[in-house]
mmCIF file of C-alpha atoms in Angstrom:
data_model
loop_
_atom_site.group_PDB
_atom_site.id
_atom_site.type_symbol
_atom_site.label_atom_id
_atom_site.label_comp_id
_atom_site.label_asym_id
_atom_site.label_seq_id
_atom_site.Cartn_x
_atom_site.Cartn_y
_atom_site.Cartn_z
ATOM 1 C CA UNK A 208 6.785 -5.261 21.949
ATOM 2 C CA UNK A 209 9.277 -5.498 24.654
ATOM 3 C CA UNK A 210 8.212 -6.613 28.543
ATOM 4 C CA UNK A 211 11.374 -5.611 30.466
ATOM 5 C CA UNK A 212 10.659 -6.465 33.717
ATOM 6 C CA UNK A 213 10.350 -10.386 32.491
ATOM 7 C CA UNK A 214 13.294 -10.100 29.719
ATOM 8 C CA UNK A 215 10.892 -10.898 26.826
ATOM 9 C CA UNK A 216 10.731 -9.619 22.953
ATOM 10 C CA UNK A 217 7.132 -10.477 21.272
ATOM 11 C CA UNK A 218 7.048 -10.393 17.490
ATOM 12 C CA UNK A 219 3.693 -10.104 15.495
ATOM 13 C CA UNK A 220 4.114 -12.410 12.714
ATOM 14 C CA UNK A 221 1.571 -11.928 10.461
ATOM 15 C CA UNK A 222 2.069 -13.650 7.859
ATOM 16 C CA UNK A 223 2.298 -16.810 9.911
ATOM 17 C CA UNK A 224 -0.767 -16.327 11.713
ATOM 18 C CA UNK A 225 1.778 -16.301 15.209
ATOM 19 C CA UNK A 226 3.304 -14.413 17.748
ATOM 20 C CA UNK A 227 6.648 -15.189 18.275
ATOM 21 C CA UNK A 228 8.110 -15.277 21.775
ATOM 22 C CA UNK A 229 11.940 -14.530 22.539
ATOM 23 C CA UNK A 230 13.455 -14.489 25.774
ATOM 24 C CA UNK A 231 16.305 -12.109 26.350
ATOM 25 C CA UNK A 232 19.345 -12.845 28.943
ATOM 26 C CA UNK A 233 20.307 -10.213 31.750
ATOM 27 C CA UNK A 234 21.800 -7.565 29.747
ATOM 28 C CA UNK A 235 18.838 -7.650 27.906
ATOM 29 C CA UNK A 236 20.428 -8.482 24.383
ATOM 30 C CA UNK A 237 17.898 -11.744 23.047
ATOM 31 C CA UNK A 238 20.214 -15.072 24.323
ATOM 32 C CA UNK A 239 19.867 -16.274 20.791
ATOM 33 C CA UNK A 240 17.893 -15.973 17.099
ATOM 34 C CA UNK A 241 15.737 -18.598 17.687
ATOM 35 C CA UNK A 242 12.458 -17.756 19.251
ATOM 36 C CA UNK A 243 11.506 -20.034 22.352
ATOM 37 C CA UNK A 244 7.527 -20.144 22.312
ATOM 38 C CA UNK A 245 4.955 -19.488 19.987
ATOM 39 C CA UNK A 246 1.320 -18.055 20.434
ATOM 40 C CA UNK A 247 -1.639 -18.665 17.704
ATOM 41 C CA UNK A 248 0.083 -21.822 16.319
ATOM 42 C CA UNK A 249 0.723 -25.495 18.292
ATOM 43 C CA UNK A 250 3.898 -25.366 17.257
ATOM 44 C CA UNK A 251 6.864 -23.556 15.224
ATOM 45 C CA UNK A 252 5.732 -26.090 12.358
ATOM 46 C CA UNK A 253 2.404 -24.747 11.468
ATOM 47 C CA UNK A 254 1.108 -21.294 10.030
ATOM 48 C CA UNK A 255 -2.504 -22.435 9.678
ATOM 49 C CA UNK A 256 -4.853 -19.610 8.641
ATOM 50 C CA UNK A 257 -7.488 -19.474 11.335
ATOM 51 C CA UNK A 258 -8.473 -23.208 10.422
ATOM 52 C CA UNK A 259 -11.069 -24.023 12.626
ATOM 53 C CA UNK A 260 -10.749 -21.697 15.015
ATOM 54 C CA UNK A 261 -13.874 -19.485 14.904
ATOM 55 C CA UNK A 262 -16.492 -19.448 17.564
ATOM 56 C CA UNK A 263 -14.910 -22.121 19.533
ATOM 57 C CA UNK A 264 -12.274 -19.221 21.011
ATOM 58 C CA UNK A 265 -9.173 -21.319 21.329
ATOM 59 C CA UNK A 266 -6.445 -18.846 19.885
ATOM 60 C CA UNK A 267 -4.965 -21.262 17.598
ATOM 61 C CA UNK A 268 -4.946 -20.139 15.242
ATOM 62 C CA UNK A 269 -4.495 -15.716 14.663
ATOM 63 C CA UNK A 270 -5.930 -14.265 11.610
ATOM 64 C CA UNK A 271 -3.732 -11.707 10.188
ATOM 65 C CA UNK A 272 -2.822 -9.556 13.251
ATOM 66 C CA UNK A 273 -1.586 -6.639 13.451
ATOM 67 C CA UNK A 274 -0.401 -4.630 16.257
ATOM 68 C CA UNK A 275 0.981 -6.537 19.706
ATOM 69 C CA UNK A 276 1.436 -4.208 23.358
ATOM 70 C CA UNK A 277 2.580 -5.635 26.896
ATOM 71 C CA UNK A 278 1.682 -5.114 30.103
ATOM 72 C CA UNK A 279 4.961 -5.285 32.116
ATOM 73 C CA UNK A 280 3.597 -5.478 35.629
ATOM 74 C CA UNK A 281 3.702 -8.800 37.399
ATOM 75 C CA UNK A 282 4.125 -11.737 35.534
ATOM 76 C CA UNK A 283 2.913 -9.934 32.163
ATOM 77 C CA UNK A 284 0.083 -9.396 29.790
ATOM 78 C CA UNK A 285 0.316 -9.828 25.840
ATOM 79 C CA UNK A 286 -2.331 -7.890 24.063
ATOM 80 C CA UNK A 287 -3.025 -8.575 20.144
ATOM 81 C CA UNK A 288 -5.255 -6.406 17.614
ATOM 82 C CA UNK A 289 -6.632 -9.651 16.013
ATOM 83 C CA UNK A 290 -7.204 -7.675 12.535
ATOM 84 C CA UNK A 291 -8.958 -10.328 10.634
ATOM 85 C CA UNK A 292 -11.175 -10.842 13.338
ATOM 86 C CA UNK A 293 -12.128 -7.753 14.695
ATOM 87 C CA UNK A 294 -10.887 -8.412 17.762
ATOM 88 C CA UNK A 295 -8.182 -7.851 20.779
ATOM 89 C CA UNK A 296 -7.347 -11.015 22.667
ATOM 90 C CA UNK A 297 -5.696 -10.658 25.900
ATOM 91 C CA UNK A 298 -3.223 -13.031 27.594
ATOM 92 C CA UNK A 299 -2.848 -13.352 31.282
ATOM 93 C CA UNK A 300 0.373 -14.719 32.268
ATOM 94 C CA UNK A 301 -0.552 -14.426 35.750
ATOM 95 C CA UNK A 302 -3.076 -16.667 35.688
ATOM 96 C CA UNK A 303 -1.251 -18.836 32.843
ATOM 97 C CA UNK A 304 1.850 -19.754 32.594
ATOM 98 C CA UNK A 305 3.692 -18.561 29.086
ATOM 99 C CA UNK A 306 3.120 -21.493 26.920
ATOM 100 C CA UNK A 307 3.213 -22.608 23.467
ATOM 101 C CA UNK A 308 -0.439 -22.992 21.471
ATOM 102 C CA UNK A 309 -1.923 -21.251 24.528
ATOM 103 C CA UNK A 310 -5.431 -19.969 24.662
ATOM 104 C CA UNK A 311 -6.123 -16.217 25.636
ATOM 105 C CA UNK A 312 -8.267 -15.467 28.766
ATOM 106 C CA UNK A 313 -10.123 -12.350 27.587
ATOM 107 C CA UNK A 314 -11.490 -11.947 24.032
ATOM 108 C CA UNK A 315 -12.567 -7.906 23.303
ATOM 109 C CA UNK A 316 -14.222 -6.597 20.499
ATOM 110 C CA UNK A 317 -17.501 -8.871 20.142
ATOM 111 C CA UNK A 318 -20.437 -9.155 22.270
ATOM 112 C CA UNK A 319 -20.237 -12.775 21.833
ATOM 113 C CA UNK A 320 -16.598 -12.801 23.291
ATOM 114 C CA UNK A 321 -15.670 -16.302 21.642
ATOM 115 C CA UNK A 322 -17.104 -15.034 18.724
ATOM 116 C CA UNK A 323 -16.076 -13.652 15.995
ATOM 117 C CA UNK A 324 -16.249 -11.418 12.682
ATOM 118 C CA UNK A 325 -18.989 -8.843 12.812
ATOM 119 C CA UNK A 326 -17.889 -4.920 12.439
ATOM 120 C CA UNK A 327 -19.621 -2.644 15.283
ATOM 121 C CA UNK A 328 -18.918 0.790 15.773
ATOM 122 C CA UNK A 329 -20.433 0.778 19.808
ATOM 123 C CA UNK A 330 -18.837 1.147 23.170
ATOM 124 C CA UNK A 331 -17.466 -2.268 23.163
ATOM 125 C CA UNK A 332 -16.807 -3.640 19.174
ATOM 126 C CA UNK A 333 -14.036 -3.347 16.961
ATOM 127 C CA UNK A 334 -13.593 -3.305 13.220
ATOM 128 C CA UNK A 335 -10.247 -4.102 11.702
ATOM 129 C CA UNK A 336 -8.357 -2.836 14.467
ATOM 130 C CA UNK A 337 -4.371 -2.649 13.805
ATOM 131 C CA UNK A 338 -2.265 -0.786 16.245
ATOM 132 C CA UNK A 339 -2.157 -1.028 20.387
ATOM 133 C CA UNK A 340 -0.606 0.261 22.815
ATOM 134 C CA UNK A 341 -0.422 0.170 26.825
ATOM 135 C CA UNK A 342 0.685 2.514 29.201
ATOM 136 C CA UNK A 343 2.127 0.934 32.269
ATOM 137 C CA UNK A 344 1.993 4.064 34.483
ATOM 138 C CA UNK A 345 -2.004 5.044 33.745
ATOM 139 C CA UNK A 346 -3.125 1.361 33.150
ATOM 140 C CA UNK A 347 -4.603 2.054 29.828
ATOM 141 C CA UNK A 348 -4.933 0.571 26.991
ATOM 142 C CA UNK A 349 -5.339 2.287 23.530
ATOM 143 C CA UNK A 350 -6.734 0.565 20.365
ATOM 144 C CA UNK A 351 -6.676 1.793 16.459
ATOM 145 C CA UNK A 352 -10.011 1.017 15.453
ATOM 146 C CA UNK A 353 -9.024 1.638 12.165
ATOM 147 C CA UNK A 354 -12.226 0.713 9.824
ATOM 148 C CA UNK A 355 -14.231 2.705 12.289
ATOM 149 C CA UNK A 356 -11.889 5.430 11.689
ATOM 150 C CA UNK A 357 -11.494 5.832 15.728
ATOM 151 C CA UNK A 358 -9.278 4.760 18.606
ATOM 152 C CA UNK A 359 -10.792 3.356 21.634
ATOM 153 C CA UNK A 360 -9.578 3.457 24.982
ATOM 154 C CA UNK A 361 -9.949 1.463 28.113
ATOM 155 C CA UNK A 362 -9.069 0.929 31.512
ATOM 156 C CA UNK A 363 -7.196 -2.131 31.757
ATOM 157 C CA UNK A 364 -7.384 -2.637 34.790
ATOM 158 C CA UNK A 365 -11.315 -3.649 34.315
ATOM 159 C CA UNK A 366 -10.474 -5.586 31.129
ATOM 160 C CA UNK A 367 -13.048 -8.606 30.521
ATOM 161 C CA UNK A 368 -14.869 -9.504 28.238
ATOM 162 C CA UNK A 369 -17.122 -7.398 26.902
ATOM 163 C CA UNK A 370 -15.018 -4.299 28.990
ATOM 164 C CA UNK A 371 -16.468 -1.353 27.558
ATOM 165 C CA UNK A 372 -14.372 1.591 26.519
ATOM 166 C CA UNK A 373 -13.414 4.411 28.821
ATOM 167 C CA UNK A 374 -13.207 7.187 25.560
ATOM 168 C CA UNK A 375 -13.416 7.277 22.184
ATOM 169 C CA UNK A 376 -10.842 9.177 20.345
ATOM 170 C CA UNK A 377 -11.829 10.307 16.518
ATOM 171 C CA UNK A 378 -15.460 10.237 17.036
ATOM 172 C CA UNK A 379 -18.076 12.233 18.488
ATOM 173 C CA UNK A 380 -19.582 9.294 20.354
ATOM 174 C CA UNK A 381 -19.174 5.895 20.673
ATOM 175 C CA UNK A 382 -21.459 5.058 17.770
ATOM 176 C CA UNK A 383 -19.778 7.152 14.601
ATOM 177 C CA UNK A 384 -17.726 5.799 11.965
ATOM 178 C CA UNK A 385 -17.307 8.183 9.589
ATOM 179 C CA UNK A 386 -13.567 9.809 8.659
ATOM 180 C CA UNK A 387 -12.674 13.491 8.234
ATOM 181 C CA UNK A 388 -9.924 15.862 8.158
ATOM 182 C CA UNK A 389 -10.351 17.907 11.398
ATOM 183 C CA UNK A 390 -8.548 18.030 15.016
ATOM 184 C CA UNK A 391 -10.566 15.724 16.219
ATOM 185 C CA UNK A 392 -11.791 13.173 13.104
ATOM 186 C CA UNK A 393 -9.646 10.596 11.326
ATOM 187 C CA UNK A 394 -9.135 9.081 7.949
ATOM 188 C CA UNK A 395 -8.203 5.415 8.428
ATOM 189 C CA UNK A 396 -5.441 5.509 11.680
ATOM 190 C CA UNK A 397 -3.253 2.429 11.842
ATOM 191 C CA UNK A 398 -1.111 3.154 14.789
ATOM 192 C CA UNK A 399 -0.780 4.041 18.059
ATOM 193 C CA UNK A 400 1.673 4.667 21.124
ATOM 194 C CA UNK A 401 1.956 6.590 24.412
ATOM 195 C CA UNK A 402 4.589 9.015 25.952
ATOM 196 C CA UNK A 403 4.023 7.990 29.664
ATOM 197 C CA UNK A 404 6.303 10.799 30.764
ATOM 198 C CA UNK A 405 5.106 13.889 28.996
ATOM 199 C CA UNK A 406 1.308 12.259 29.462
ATOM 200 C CA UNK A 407 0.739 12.368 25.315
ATOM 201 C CA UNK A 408 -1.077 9.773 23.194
ATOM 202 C CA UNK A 409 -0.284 9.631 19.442
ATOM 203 C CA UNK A 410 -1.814 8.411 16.600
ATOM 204 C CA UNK A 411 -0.903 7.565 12.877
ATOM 205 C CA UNK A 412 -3.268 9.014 10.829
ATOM 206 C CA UNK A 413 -2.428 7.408 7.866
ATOM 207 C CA UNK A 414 -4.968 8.582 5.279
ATOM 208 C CA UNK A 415 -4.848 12.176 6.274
ATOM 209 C CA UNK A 416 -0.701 12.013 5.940
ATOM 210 C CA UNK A 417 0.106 12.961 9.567
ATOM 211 C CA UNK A 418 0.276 12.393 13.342
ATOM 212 C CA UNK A 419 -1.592 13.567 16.026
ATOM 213 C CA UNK A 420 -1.165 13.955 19.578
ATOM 214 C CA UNK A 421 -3.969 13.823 22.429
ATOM 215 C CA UNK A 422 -3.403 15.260 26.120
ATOM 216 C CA UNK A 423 -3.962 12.500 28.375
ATOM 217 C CA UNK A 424 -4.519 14.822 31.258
ATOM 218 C CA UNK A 425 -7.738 16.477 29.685
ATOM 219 C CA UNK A 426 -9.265 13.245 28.023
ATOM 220 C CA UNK A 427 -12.550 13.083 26.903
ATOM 221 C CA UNK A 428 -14.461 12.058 24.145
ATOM 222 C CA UNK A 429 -14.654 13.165 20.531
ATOM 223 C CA UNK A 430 -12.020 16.005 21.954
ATOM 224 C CA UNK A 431 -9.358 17.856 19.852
ATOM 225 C CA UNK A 432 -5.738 16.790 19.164
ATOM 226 C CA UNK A 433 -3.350 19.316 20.375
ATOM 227 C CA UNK A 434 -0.199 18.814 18.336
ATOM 228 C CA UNK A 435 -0.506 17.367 14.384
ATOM 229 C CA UNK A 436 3.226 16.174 12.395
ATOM 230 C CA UNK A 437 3.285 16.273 8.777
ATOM 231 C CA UNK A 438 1.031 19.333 8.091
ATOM 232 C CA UNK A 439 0.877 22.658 8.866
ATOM 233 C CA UNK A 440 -2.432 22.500 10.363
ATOM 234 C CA UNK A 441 -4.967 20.223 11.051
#
């Protein structure tokens, strides 16, 4: 993910249980090929698997994440589909400063914040979710709920910590999991990413072997895709 406005390149490395921060000089070309901070690990040194990390909501370090989306206004936000976790942790850099081994701020996904692990297919919980994406123009924020066979979205400009979703996307309600093969059902999406100037969200619908686009203008929940890539229908 790329935050423009402060010249920065973030790189989900999941194997590594890190994001990896580089900054990029004025022509915005990266000023080297060595990254300069590093968020779920201490340091560069370490790839710790979520070693003591848990409840105790420190950040350090990831588990096996998957997507990563900016909010370019201001100073930045750094959002990251904690897969392993079934989570989204959020990271202010408003409030502080771009650091390495820093904690996130807001913690999405479980009712417990902090917490983590347990699968919930409500208004506010996550299961497995992979891609993310953020549109800078609307102020929302769209996640791949993937094991719930959904994507959520949210106003993020009321992001906390147990924010509740503005729609769901996939599912009738809020509280369906269950995949299909219809205009508006998915089989196991993965990713995700906006068209701020034609108003369009799309999704990877990776079981069902296509993409599908959503009409931000008429949003709503459960409602039907109006464009599908890779079939002929829906």
């Amino acid at each position: 993910a790329i935050d423009a406005n402060n010249r920065r390149l973030f790189v989900a490395d999941r194997a590594n249980n890190r994001v990896l921060v580089f900054n990029r000089d004025t022509t915005y070309r990266p000023s080297d090929r060595v990254a300069d901070y590093v968020i779920g690990q201490a340091d560069f040194g370490l790839c710790d698997s979520f070693g003591g990390f848990g409840a105790s909501g420190t950040g350090n370090p990831l588990k096996t994440h998957e997507g990563v989306a900016v909010d370019p206004t201001d100073a930045g936000r750094l959002f990251v589909a904690e897969t392993g976790s079934n989570r989204v942790l959020v990271y202010d850099f408003g409030q502080t400063p771009l650091q390495n081994g820093m904690s996130p701020q807001v913690f999405m996904g479980q009712e417990g914040g902090h917490s983590f692990g347990d699968c919930r297919a409500n208004q506010s919980g996550l299961c497995g979710p992979c891609g993310i994406a953020y549109d800078p123009a609307r102020k929302l924020l769209a996640i791949v709920d993937t094991n719930n066979n959904r994507v959520l979205v949210y106003d993020a400009g009321a992001v906390n910590d147990i924010s509740p979703a503005a729609y769901v996307l996939g599912q009738s309600s809020f509280y369906g999991d269950a995949g299909g093969t219809a205009a508006n059902k998915f089989q196991t999406p993965i990713g995700v990413a906006f068209d701020t100037v034609g108003g369009r969200l799309f999704v990877a619908d990776q079981n069902n072997n296509r993409v599908v686009g959503f009409d931000l203008a008429t949003m709503g929940n459960g409602m039907d895709a109006s464009v599908v890539l890779g079939q002929a229908t829906f």
